Amino acid sequence: MAQFSVNAQRFDPYKNFKFRVKWDGRYVAGISKVGALKRSTEVVEHREGGDPSTGRKSPGRTKYDAISLERGVTHDAEFERWASKVWNFASGLGAEVSLKDFRKDIIVEVYNEAGQLALAYKVFRCWVSEYQALPDLDANANAVAIQSIKLENEGWERDYEVAEPSEPTFTEPE
């Protein structure tokens, strides 16, 4: 049974289809898919000479997996602008990378079914390691053209200032 402090009658987990992504203080339009936020910590095994035949384990380095973002191709150049800060083909020799601002913090927000902010995660020092401007184009297909970026990052944390929302209720007409 789920433990919700504000909505004690709620048993359902949040859905994965209502979300928004923000960077530079603005929401980014049209994002339809966000990859998982995943971290893993290496295991360091060691053993002292006087220990039994089994070893000991302690945490080692933690790494954060890259996050992919996808959206339909439009005239909004936000993905391309950020990707070009990491590598800009048109710039002069030695000026291909915008060292001052190629990294950004982003915020991933998850909303409940009523459209209320339920969870938020801050992702730190992201930069674009892959950018796909266009998908394979196929005259026989019936699909939306999708562009994507892959964001390397140096960690993330949940924003605990985002509190569980008080869910709305509806009254039936009499």
Tab-separated table of C-alpha atoms in Angstrom:
chain	number	residue	atom	x	y	z
A	1	MET	CA	0.000	0.000	0.000
A	2	ALA	CA	1.417	3.382	-1.046
A	3	GLN	CA	2.049	5.934	1.661
A	4	PHE	CA	0.790	9.341	0.552
A	5	SER	CA	0.767	11.912	3.327
A	6	VAL	CA	-1.588	14.516	1.800
A	7	ASN	CA	-3.862	12.187	-0.175
A	8	ALA	CA	-4.315	9.220	2.145
A	9	GLN	CA	-6.825	7.552	-0.218
A	10	ARG	CA	-4.417	7.509	-3.162
A	11	PHE	CA	-2.996	4.100	-3.995
A	12	ASP	CA	-1.920	4.654	-7.600
A	13	PRO	CA	1.642	5.610	-8.503
A	14	TYR	CA	2.208	8.601	-10.768
A	15	LYS	CA	1.984	7.994	-14.511
A	16	ASN	CA	4.909	8.528	-16.870
A	17	PHE	CA	3.134	10.527	-19.580
A	18	LYS	CA	2.731	13.982	-17.989
A	19	PHE	CA	6.067	15.750	-17.716
A	20	ARG	CA	7.976	18.876	-18.703
A	21	VAL	CA	11.654	19.721	-19.046
A	22	LYS	CA	13.155	23.098	-18.246
A	23	TRP	CA	16.552	24.680	-18.856
A	24	ASP	CA	17.738	28.275	-18.792
A	25	GLY	CA	14.610	29.017	-16.737
A	26	ARG	CA	12.253	28.120	-19.626
A	27	TYR	CA	10.223	25.059	-20.549
A	28	VAL	CA	11.426	23.351	-23.720
A	29	ALA	CA	8.629	22.827	-26.218
A	30	GLY	CA	7.485	19.498	-27.565
A	31	ILE	CA	9.566	16.971	-25.635
A	32	SER	CA	7.790	13.637	-25.992
A	33	LYS	CA	10.279	11.286	-24.350
A	34	VAL	CA	12.822	11.537	-21.523
A	35	GLY	CA	15.233	8.690	-20.831
A	36	ALA	CA	15.511	7.176	-17.358
A	37	LEU	CA	17.424	8.873	-14.551
A	38	LYS	CA	19.807	6.131	-13.519
A	39	ARG	CA	22.923	5.969	-11.372
A	40	SER	CA	25.108	3.073	-10.347
A	41	THR	CA	27.862	2.721	-7.784
A	42	GLU	CA	30.803	0.422	-8.336
A	43	VAL	CA	31.478	-2.232	-5.724
A	44	VAL	CA	34.971	-2.311	-4.214
A	45	GLU	CA	35.805	-5.739	-2.849
A	46	HIS	CA	38.555	-6.113	-0.279
A	47	ARG	CA	39.716	-8.551	2.324
A	48	GLU	CA	41.996	-8.382	5.322
A	49	GLY	CA	44.456	-11.171	5.919
A	50	GLY	CA	42.766	-12.294	9.134
A	51	ASP	CA	39.256	-12.330	7.626
A	52	PRO	CA	37.340	-15.522	6.902
A	53	SER	CA	37.282	-16.767	3.313
A	54	THR	CA	34.673	-14.224	2.304
A	55	GLY	CA	35.450	-10.687	1.254
A	56	ARG	CA	34.051	-7.346	2.271
A	57	LYS	CA	32.294	-4.913	-0.004
A	58	SER	CA	32.177	-1.136	0.088
A	59	PRO	CA	30.895	1.528	-2.277
A	60	GLY	CA	33.238	2.926	-4.902
A	61	ARG	CA	32.728	5.489	-7.651
A	62	THR	CA	29.207	6.490	-8.645
A	63	LYS	CA	28.350	7.170	-12.276
A	64	TYR	CA	25.270	8.734	-13.795
A	65	ASP	CA	23.936	7.425	-17.109
A	66	ALA	CA	23.318	9.799	-19.990
A	67	ILE	CA	19.730	10.981	-20.489
A	68	SER	CA	18.098	11.083	-23.915
A	69	LEU	CA	15.446	13.638	-24.865
A	70	GLU	CA	13.226	13.266	-27.938
A	71	ARG	CA	10.773	15.581	-29.631
A	72	GLY	CA	9.117	16.153	-32.966
A	73	VAL	CA	11.029	18.243	-35.501
A	74	THR	CA	9.753	21.858	-35.604
A	75	HIS	CA	11.217	25.304	-36.279
A	76	ASP	CA	12.301	25.560	-32.615
A	77	ALA	CA	16.110	25.329	-32.682
A	78	GLU	CA	16.662	24.779	-28.919
A	79	PHE	CA	18.218	21.276	-29.312
A	80	GLU	CA	20.484	22.438	-32.142
A	81	ARG	CA	21.591	25.605	-30.319
A	82	TRP	CA	22.699	23.604	-27.292
A	83	ALA	CA	24.404	20.903	-29.369
A	84	SER	CA	26.275	23.611	-31.311
A	85	LYS	CA	27.798	24.909	-28.077
A	86	VAL	CA	29.703	21.626	-27.785
A	87	TRP	CA	30.770	21.523	-31.433
A	88	ASN	CA	30.095	24.254	-33.976
A	89	PHE	CA	31.330	23.296	-37.432
A	90	ALA	CA	31.023	26.852	-38.757
A	91	SER	CA	33.218	28.492	-36.114
A	92	GLY	CA	36.893	29.174	-36.622
A	93	LEU	CA	39.788	26.938	-35.644
A	94	GLY	CA	40.090	26.753	-31.866
A	95	ALA	CA	36.619	28.215	-31.298
A	96	GLU	CA	34.515	25.095	-31.855
A	97	VAL	CA	33.412	24.765	-28.203
A	98	SER	CA	31.573	27.402	-26.173
A	99	LEU	CA	33.410	26.667	-22.919
A	100	LYS	CA	31.522	29.322	-20.960
A	101	ASP	CA	28.039	27.877	-21.390
A	102	PHE	CA	28.014	24.433	-23.010
A	103	ARG	CA	26.909	22.901	-19.684
A	104	LYS	CA	23.430	23.522	-18.282
A	105	ASP	CA	21.398	22.343	-15.321
A	106	ILE	CA	17.989	20.995	-16.294
A	107	ILE	CA	14.832	20.211	-14.346
A	108	VAL	CA	12.553	17.267	-15.116
A	109	GLU	CA	9.050	17.754	-13.712
A	110	VAL	CA	6.418	15.011	-13.361
A	111	TYR	CA	2.734	15.915	-13.063
A	112	ASN	CA	-0.244	13.967	-11.726
A	113	GLU	CA	-3.335	13.214	-13.799
A	114	ALA	CA	-4.872	16.574	-12.806
A	115	GLY	CA	-1.851	18.451	-14.165
A	116	GLN	CA	-0.420	19.330	-10.734
A	117	LEU	CA	3.337	19.254	-10.183
A	118	ALA	CA	4.048	16.062	-8.208
A	119	LEU	CA	7.816	15.434	-8.522
A	120	ALA	CA	10.860	17.280	-9.809
A	121	TYR	CA	14.461	16.263	-10.354
A	122	LYS	CA	17.407	18.600	-10.867
A	123	VAL	CA	20.065	17.268	-13.243
A	124	PHE	CA	23.452	18.964	-12.962
A	125	ARG	CA	26.120	20.056	-15.458
A	126	CYS	CA	24.520	18.498	-18.550
A	127	TRP	CA	26.045	18.750	-22.011
A	128	VAL	CA	25.054	17.323	-25.383
A	129	SER	CA	27.137	14.305	-26.436
A	130	GLU	CA	24.842	13.253	-29.316
A	131	TYR	CA	22.467	15.244	-31.488
A	132	GLN	CA	20.185	13.796	-34.153
A	133	ALA	CA	18.677	16.613	-36.241
A	134	LEU	CA	16.557	14.373	-38.483
A	135	PRO	CA	15.532	10.713	-38.431
A	136	ASP	CA	15.689	8.422	-41.435
A	137	LEU	CA	13.269	9.916	-43.944
A	138	ASP	CA	10.952	7.470	-45.719
A	139	ALA	CA	8.395	8.475	-48.350
A	140	ASN	CA	6.407	5.310	-47.590
A	141	ALA	CA	6.211	5.892	-43.830
A	142	ASN	CA	3.460	7.522	-41.810
A	143	ALA	CA	5.334	8.893	-38.795
A	144	VAL	CA	6.402	12.069	-37.034
A	145	ALA	CA	9.975	13.207	-37.680
A	146	ILE	CA	11.807	12.943	-34.335
A	147	GLN	CA	14.996	14.718	-33.272
A	148	SER	CA	16.959	13.802	-30.165
A	149	ILE	CA	19.807	14.805	-27.906
A	150	LYS	CA	21.796	12.714	-25.454
A	151	LEU	CA	22.809	14.548	-22.286
A	152	GLU	CA	25.845	13.571	-20.269
A	153	ASN	CA	25.489	14.760	-16.684
A	154	GLU	CA	27.344	14.862	-13.393
A	155	GLY	CA	24.498	13.858	-11.136
A	156	TRP	CA	20.905	14.512	-10.200
A	157	GLU	CA	18.796	14.860	-7.117
A	158	ARG	CA	15.146	15.013	-6.265
A	159	ASP	CA	13.786	18.454	-5.433
A	160	TYR	CA	12.189	17.857	-2.033
A	161	GLU	CA	10.734	21.377	-2.037
A	162	VAL	CA	8.111	20.034	-4.460
A	163	ALA	CA	5.469	18.777	-2.046
A	164	GLU	CA	2.743	16.234	-2.669
A	165	PRO	CA	-0.152	18.208	-4.187
A	166	SER	CA	-3.593	18.245	-2.638
A	167	GLU	CA	-5.558	16.502	-5.364
A	168	PRO	CA	-8.751	18.108	-6.648
A	169	THR	CA	-12.170	16.577	-6.194
A	170	PHE	CA	-15.302	16.973	-8.272
A	171	THR	CA	-18.883	17.120	-7.090
A	172	GLU	CA	-21.577	15.405	-9.103
A	173	PRO	CA	-24.449	17.574	-10.330
A	174	GLU	CA	-27.722	16.855	-8.577
